[in-house]
mmCIF file of C-alpha atoms in Angstrom:
data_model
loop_
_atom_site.group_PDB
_atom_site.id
_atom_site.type_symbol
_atom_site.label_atom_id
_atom_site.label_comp_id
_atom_site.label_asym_id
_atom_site.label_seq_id
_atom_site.Cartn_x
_atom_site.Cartn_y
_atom_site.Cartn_z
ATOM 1 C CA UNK R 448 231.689 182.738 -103.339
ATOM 2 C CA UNK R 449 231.099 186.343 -102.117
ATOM 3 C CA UNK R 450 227.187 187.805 -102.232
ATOM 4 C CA UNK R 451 226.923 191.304 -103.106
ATOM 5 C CA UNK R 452 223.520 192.251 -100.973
ATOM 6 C CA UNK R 453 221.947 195.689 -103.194
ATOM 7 C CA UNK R 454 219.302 197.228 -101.027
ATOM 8 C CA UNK R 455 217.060 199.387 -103.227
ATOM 9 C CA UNK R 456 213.669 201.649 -103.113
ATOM 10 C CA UNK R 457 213.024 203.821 -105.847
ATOM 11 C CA UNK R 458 216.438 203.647 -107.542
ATOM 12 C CA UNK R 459 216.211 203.480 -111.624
ATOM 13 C CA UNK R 460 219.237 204.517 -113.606
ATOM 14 C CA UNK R 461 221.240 203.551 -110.313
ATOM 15 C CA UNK R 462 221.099 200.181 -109.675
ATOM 16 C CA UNK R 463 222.081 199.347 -113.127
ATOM 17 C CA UNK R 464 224.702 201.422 -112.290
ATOM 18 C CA UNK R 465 225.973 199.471 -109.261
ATOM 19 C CA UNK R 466 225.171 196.328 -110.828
ATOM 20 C CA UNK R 467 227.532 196.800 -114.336
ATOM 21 C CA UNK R 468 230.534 197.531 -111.290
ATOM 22 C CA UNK R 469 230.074 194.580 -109.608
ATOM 23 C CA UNK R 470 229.517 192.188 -112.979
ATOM 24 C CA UNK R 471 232.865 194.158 -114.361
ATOM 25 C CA UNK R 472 234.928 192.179 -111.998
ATOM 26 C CA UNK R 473 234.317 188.988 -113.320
ATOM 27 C CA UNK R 474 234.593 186.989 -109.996
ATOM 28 C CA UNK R 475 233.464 184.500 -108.531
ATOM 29 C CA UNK R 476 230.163 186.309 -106.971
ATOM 30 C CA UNK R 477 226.261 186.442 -107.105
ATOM 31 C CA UNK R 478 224.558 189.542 -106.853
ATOM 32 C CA UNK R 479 221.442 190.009 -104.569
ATOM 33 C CA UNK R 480 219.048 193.251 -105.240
ATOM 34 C CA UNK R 481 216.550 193.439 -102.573
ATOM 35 C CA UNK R 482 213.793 196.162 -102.804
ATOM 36 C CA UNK R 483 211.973 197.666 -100.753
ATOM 37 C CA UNK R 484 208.363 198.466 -102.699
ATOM 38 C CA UNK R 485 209.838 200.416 -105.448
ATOM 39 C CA UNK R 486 207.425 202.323 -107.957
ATOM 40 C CA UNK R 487 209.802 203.049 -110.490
ATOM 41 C CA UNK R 488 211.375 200.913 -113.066
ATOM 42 C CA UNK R 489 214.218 199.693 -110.503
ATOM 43 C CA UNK R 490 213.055 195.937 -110.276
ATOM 44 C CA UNK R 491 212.714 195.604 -113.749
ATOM 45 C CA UNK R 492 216.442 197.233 -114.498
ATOM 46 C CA UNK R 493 217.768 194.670 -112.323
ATOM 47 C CA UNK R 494 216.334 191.694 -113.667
ATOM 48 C CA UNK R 495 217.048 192.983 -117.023
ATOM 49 C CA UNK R 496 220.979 191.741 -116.443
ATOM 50 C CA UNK R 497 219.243 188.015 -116.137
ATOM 51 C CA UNK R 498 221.882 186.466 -113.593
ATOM 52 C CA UNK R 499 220.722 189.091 -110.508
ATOM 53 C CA UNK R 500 218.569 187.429 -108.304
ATOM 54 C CA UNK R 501 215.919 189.924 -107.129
ATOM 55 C CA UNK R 502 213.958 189.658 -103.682
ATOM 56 C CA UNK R 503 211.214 191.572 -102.427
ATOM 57 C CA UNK R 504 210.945 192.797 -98.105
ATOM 58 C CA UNK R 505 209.580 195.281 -96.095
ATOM 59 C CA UNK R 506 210.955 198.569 -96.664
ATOM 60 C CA UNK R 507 213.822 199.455 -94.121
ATOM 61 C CA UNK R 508 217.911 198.952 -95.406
ATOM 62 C CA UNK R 509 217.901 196.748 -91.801
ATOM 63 C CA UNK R 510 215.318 194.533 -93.047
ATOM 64 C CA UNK R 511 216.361 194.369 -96.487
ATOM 65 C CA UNK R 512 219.882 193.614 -96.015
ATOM 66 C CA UNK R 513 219.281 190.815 -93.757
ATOM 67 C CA UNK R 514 216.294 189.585 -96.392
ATOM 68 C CA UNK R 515 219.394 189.707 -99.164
ATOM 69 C CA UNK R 516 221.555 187.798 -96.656
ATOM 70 C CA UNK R 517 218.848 184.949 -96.184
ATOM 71 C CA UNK R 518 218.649 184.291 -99.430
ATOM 72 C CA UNK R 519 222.352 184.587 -100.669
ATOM 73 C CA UNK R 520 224.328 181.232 -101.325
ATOM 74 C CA UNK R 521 228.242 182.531 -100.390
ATOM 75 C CA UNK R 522 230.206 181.938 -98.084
ATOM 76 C CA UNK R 523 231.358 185.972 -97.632
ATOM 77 C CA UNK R 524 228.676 188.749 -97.418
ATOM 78 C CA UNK R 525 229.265 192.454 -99.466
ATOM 79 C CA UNK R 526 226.828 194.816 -98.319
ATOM 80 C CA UNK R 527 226.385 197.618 -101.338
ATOM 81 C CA UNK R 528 224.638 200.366 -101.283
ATOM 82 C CA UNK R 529 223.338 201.574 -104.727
ATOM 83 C CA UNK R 530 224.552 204.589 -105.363
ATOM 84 C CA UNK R 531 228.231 203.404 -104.379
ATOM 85 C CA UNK R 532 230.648 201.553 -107.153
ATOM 86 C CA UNK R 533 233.728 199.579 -105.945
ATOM 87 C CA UNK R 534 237.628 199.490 -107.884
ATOM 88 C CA UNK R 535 238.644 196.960 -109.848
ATOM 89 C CA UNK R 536 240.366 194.673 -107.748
ATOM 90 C CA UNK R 537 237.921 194.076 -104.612
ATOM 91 C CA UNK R 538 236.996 190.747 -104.711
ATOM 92 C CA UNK R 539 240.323 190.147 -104.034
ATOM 93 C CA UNK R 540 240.845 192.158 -101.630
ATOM 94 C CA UNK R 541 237.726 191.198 -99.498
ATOM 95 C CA UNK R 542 239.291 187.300 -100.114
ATOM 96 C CA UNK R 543 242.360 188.425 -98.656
ATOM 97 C CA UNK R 544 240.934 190.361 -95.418
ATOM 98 C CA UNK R 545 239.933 187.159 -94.019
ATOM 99 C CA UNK R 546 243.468 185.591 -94.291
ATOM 100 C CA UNK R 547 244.741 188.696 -91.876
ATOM 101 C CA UNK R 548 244.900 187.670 -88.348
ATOM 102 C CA UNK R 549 242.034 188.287 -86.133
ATOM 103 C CA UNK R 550 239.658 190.048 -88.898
ATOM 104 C CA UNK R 551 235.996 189.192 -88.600
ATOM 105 C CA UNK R 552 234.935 191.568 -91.643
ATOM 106 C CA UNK R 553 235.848 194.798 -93.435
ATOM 107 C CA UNK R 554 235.004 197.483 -95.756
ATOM 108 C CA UNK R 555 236.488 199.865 -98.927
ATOM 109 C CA UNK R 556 238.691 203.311 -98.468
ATOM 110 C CA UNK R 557 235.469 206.282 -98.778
ATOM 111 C CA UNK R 558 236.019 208.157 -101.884
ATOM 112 C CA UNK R 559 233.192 210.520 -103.563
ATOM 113 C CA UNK R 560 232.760 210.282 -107.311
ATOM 114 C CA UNK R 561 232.842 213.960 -107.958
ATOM 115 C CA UNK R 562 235.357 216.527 -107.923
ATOM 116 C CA UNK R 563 236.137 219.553 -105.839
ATOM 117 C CA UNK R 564 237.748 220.490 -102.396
ATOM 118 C CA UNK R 565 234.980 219.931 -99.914
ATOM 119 C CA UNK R 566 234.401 216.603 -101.208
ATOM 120 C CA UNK R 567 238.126 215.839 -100.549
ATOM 121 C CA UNK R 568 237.680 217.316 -96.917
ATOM 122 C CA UNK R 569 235.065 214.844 -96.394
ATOM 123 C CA UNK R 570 236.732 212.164 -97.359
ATOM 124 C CA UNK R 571 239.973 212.675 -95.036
ATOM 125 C CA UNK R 572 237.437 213.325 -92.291
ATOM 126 C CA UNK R 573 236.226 209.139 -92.886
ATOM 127 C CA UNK R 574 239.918 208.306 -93.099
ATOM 128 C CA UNK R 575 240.521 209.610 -89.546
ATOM 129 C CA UNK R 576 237.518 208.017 -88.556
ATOM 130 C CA UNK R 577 238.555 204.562 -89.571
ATOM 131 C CA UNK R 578 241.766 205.142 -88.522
ATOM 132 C CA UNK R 579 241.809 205.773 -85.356
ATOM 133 C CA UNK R 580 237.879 204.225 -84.646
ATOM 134 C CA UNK R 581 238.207 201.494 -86.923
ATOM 135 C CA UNK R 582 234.483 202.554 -87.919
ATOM 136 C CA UNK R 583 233.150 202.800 -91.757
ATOM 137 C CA UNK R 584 230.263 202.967 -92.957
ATOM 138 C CA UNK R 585 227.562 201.152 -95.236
ATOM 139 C CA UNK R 586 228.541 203.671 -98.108
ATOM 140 C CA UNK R 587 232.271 201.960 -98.166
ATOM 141 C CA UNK R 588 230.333 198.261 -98.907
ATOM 142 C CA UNK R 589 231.216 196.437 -95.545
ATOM 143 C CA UNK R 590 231.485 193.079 -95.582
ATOM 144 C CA UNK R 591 231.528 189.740 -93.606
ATOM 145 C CA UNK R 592 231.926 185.611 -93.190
ATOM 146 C CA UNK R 593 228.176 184.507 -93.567
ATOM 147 C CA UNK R 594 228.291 182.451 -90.298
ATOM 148 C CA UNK R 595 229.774 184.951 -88.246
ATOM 149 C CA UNK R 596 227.389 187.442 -89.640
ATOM 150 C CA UNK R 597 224.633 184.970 -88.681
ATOM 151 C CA UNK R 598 226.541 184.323 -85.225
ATOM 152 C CA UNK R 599 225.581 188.086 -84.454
ATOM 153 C CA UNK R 600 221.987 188.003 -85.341
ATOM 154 C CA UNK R 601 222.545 190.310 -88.775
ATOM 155 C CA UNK R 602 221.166 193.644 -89.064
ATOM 156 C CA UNK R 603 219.196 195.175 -86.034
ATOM 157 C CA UNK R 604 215.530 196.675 -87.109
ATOM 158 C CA UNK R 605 216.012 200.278 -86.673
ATOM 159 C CA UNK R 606 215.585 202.949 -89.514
ATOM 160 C CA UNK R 607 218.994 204.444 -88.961
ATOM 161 C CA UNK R 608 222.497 203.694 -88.047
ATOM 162 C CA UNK R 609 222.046 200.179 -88.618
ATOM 163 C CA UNK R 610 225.496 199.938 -90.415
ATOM 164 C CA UNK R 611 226.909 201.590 -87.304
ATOM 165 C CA UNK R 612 225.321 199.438 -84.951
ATOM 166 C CA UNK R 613 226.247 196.291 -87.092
ATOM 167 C CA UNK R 614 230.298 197.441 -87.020
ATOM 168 C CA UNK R 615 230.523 197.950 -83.474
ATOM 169 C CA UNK R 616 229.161 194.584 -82.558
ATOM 170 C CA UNK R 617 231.296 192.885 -85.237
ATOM 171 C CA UNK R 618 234.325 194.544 -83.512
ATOM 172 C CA UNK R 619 233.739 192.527 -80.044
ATOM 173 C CA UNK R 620 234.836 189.255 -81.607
ATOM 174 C CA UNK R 621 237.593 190.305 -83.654
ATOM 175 C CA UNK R 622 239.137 193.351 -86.264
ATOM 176 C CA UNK R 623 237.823 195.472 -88.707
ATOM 177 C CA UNK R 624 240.098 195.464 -92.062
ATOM 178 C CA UNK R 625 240.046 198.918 -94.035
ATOM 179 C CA UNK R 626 241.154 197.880 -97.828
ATOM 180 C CA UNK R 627 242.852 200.222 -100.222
ATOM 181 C CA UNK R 628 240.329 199.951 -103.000
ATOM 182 C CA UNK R 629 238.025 202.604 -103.417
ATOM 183 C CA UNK R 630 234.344 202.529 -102.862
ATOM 184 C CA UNK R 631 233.177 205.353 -105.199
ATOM 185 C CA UNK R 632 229.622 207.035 -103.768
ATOM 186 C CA UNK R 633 227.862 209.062 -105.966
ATOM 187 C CA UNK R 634 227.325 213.083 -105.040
ATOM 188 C CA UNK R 635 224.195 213.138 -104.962
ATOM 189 C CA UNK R 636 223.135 213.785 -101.587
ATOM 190 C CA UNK R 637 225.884 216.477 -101.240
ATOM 191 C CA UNK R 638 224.765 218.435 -104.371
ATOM 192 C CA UNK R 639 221.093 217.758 -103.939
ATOM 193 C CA UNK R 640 221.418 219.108 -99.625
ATOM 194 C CA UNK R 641 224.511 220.871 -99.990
ATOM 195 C CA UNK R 642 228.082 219.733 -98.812
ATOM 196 C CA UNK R 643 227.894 222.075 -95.583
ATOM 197 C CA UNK R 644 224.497 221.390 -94.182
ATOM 198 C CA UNK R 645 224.969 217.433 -95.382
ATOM 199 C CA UNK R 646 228.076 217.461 -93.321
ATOM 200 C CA UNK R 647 226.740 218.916 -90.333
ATOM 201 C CA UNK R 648 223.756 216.927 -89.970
ATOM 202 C CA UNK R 649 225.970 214.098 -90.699
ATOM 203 C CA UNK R 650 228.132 214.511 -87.989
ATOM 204 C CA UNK R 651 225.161 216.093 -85.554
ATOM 205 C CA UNK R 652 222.837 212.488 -85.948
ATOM 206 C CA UNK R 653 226.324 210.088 -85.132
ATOM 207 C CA UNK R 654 226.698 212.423 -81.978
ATOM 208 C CA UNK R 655 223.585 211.927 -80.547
ATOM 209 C CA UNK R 656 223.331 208.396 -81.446
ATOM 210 C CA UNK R 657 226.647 208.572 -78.938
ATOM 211 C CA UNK R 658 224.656 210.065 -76.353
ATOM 212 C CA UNK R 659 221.930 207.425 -76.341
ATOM 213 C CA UNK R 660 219.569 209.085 -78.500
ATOM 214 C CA UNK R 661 217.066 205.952 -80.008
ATOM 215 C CA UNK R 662 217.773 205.568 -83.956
ATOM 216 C CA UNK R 663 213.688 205.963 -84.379
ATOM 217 C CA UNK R 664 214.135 209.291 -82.930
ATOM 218 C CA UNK R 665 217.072 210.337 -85.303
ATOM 219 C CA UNK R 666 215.507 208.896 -88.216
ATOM 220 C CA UNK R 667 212.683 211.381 -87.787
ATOM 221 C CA UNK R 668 215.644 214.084 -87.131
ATOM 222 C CA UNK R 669 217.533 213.003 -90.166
ATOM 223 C CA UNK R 670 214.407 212.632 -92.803
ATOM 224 C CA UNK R 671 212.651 215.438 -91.786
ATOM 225 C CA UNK R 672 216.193 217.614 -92.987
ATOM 226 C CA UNK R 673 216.492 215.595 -96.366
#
């Protein structure tokens, strides 16, 4: 069975939204909303759909992933974020990344659900990136085998780049498998920041992480620009 981990804070209208994807499937799955505090109506949407199990934790997408992951019953880990949907299709696909020789987890092909140009520049710049870096991100849902994810300790506890962090110690022990189907994420960010500036700041945080800077340090960076 594969658990689909939803972290959430504050996220009404969208996790019902990420929820009706994941139920559309029909598969063999449980899904896992784990929030962080909210003070909105987000709990209450979830448990509205009756078979979503919803957990409370600290505030922190670290700490509420790994709270999602204690408390799921499968055998494979999805890690969703909320504002991203995933293509018909991708249960079967994240079955059939762990039959591929020396895989240890995986995660969806980037696509942004809006149109225009600069969103399409954006997503050819991920491509490249897990192309040749074999490196996605928690926006493309990555997942992994629950007892290798456990074997690594889970998610570290820092307020940023924990999805980074998490790849590039998965990719020690074994491959990272980037699957056709689509992991939709939602504009928002881009329209609310604009594309440009989003973009930069984007790229400007995952360099200095490079360079040593300490996540607590870019989270204030990266919040205090949003």
């Amino acid at each position: 069975m594969i658990s689909v981990v939803i972290p959430t804070f504050n996220e009404e209208g969208m996790v019902g939204r990420c929820i009706e994807s994941v139920r559309a499937e029909n598969a063999d799955c449980e899904i896992i909303v784990v929030d962080g505090g909210s003070r909105d109506q987000t709990v209450s949407e979830a448990e509205g759909f009756g078979d979503v199990l919803t957990v409370q934790s600290e505030r922190g997408r670290g700490l509420q992933l790994n709270a999602g992951a204690a408390a799921a019953r499968g055998d494979v880990l999805l890690f969703l974020h909320v504002d991203t949907v995933l293509e018909e299709g991708w249960s079967v696909e994240v079955l059939s990344a762990f039959e591929e020789e020396g895989v240890v987890g995986g995660a969806f092909t980037f696509m942004i659900d809006s149109p225009g140009l600069h969103y399409r520049i954006t997503e050819q710049w991920v491509k490249l990136r897990c192309t040749f870096f074999a490196l996605p991100y928690g926006d493309q849902g990555i997942f992994v085998k629950r007892d290798f994810f456990e074997k690594i300790e889970g998610f570290r506890d820092i307020p940023i780049m924990e999805d980074v962090d998490l790849v590039e110690r998965m990719k020690k022990f074994g491959r990272i498998s980037i699957k056709e189907k689509k992991a939709y994420t939602h504009a928002r960010k881009w329209m609310r920041e604009g594309w440009f500036r989003t973009s930069v700041r984007n790229q400007s945080i995952m360099a200095m992480y490079r360079l040593g800077v300490h996540p607590r340090r870019l989270a204030r960076i990266y919040y205090r620009g949003t």
